[in-house]
Amino acid sequence: MSQPLTFQLTLYPHPVLRKVAEPVRAFDAQLASTVKSMLELMYESRGVGLAAPQVGLKQRVLVLNDSGERANSDREIVLVNPTIVERFGQPTVYEEGCLSFPGIYAEVTRPDRVKVRACDLNGVESEREYEGFVARIVQHEYDHLEGVLLVDRMSAADRLRHKVALEELKHRYRREQSSGAR
């Protein structure tokens, strides 16, 4: 049995967060291990969703659990190679956070329903509709697969309000790069 993968969060402004993720081609034990580790990190980080670029991987994989609770594992959703087929319903405003932007929250407007085509861990493709908070999480994590970040969805006022925190994240990234850290 292979050793479980250990991931850490990739924080803004790491360049992998701006890349369009690539389709998964191998539906194998490695993918299952990746998903398991992503879910574990999501729970440890007190998140409700996580996309592969947020752990440094350029793969089209996202995981979520709208309860954010490991005990509610029956609510876990894993989407591999997802495509948003349709966004519909009422535009709703909701304050979003992001594990790649610790401590930063901003109001984001998104449709409250979405239709998604994706594969499961076995490569079986299906189409499903999500609504409400789950639809919001799917859209937020899907943005990560497209290289779109919370900062891109913020209003100018929110960007100004979070200017210092965003600059601190950039400074931290530059410091880590110059010291040879990930």
Short mmCIF file of C-alpha atoms in Angstrom, two decimals, residues 15-103:
data_model
loop_
_atom_site.label_atom_id
_atom_site.label_comp_id
_atom_site.label_asym_id
_atom_site.label_seq_id
_atom_site.Cartn_x
_atom_site.Cartn_y
_atom_site.Cartn_z
CA PRO A 15 2.01 31.28 -10.02
CA VAL A 16 0.35 27.82 -10.05
CA LEU A 17 -2.84 29.54 -8.86
CA ARG A 18 -2.95 31.52 -12.13
CA LYS A 19 -2.52 28.50 -14.43
CA VAL A 20 -5.40 26.78 -16.16
CA ALA A 21 -5.39 23.26 -14.75
CA GLU A 22 -4.92 20.27 -17.06
CA PRO A 23 -7.36 17.37 -17.46
CA VAL A 24 -6.79 14.23 -15.45
CA ARG A 25 -5.94 11.31 -17.72
CA ALA A 26 -5.27 8.50 -15.23
CA PHE A 27 -8.11 7.40 -12.97
CA ASP A 28 -5.98 5.30 -10.66
CA ALA A 29 -4.79 4.80 -7.08
CA GLN A 30 -2.67 7.96 -7.34
CA LEU A 31 -5.77 10.04 -8.11
CA ALA A 32 -7.67 8.44 -5.23
CA SER A 33 -4.76 9.20 -2.89
CA THR A 34 -4.61 12.80 -4.14
CA VAL A 35 -8.33 13.28 -3.47
CA LYS A 36 -8.10 11.70 -0.01
CA SER A 37 -5.20 13.99 0.92
CA MET A 38 -7.00 17.04 -0.46
CA LEU A 39 -10.08 16.27 1.63
CA GLU A 40 -7.91 15.78 4.72
CA LEU A 41 -6.17 19.13 4.19
CA MET A 42 -9.52 20.83 3.54
CA TYR A 43 -10.86 19.59 6.90
CA GLU A 44 -7.63 20.41 8.76
CA SER A 45 -7.79 23.94 7.31
CA ARG A 46 -11.46 24.36 8.25
CA GLY A 47 -12.50 24.83 4.64
CA VAL A 48 -15.53 23.68 2.68
CA GLY A 49 -13.79 23.25 -0.68
CA LEU A 50 -10.37 22.80 -2.22
CA ALA A 51 -9.07 22.68 -5.79
CA ALA A 52 -5.90 20.89 -6.91
CA PRO A 53 -4.04 24.14 -7.79
CA GLN A 54 -4.40 25.12 -4.12
CA VAL A 55 -2.08 22.22 -3.25
CA GLY A 56 0.31 23.01 -6.10
CA LEU A 57 -1.12 20.56 -8.66
CA LYS A 58 -2.14 21.58 -12.18
CA GLN A 59 -4.97 19.03 -12.30
CA ARG A 60 -8.69 19.55 -12.87
CA VAL A 61 -9.80 18.14 -9.53
CA LEU A 62 -11.92 19.73 -6.83
CA VAL A 63 -13.36 18.48 -3.58
CA LEU A 64 -15.97 19.93 -1.27
CA ASN A 65 -18.18 19.30 1.70
CA ASP A 66 -20.62 22.10 2.41
CA SER A 67 -20.72 21.18 6.11
CA GLY A 68 -16.94 21.45 6.42
CA GLU A 69 -17.16 18.53 8.86
CA ARG A 70 -15.23 15.27 8.49
CA ALA A 71 -18.10 13.56 10.35
CA ASN A 72 -20.43 14.41 7.45
CA SER A 73 -18.35 12.58 4.85
CA ASP A 74 -21.58 11.53 3.10
CA ARG A 75 -21.76 15.16 1.89
CA GLU A 76 -18.37 15.05 0.17
CA ILE A 77 -18.37 15.84 -3.53
CA VAL A 78 -15.41 15.02 -5.77
CA LEU A 79 -15.38 16.45 -9.29
CA VAL A 80 -12.70 15.37 -11.75
CA ASN A 81 -12.37 17.24 -15.06
CA PRO A 82 -15.45 19.34 -14.33
CA THR A 83 -17.07 21.65 -16.83
CA ILE A 84 -19.73 24.14 -15.86
CA VAL A 85 -22.39 23.54 -18.50
CA GLU A 86 -24.78 26.23 -17.30
CA ARG A 87 -25.05 28.88 -14.59
CA PHE A 88 -28.60 29.94 -13.83
CA GLY A 89 -30.99 31.00 -11.10
CA GLN A 90 -30.82 34.17 -9.06
CA PRO A 91 -27.60 36.13 -8.74
CA THR A 92 -26.77 36.11 -5.03
CA VAL A 93 -24.20 38.00 -3.00
CA TYR A 94 -22.35 36.10 -0.30
CA GLU A 95 -19.17 36.68 1.64
CA GLU A 96 -16.52 34.21 0.47
CA GLY A 97 -13.20 33.26 1.94
CA CYS A 98 -10.44 31.20 0.36
CA LEU A 99 -7.80 28.94 1.88
CA SER A 100 -5.23 30.49 -0.50
CA PHE A 101 -6.07 33.95 0.95
CA PRO A 102 -6.04 33.34 4.73
CA GLY A 103 -8.10 35.82 6.72
#
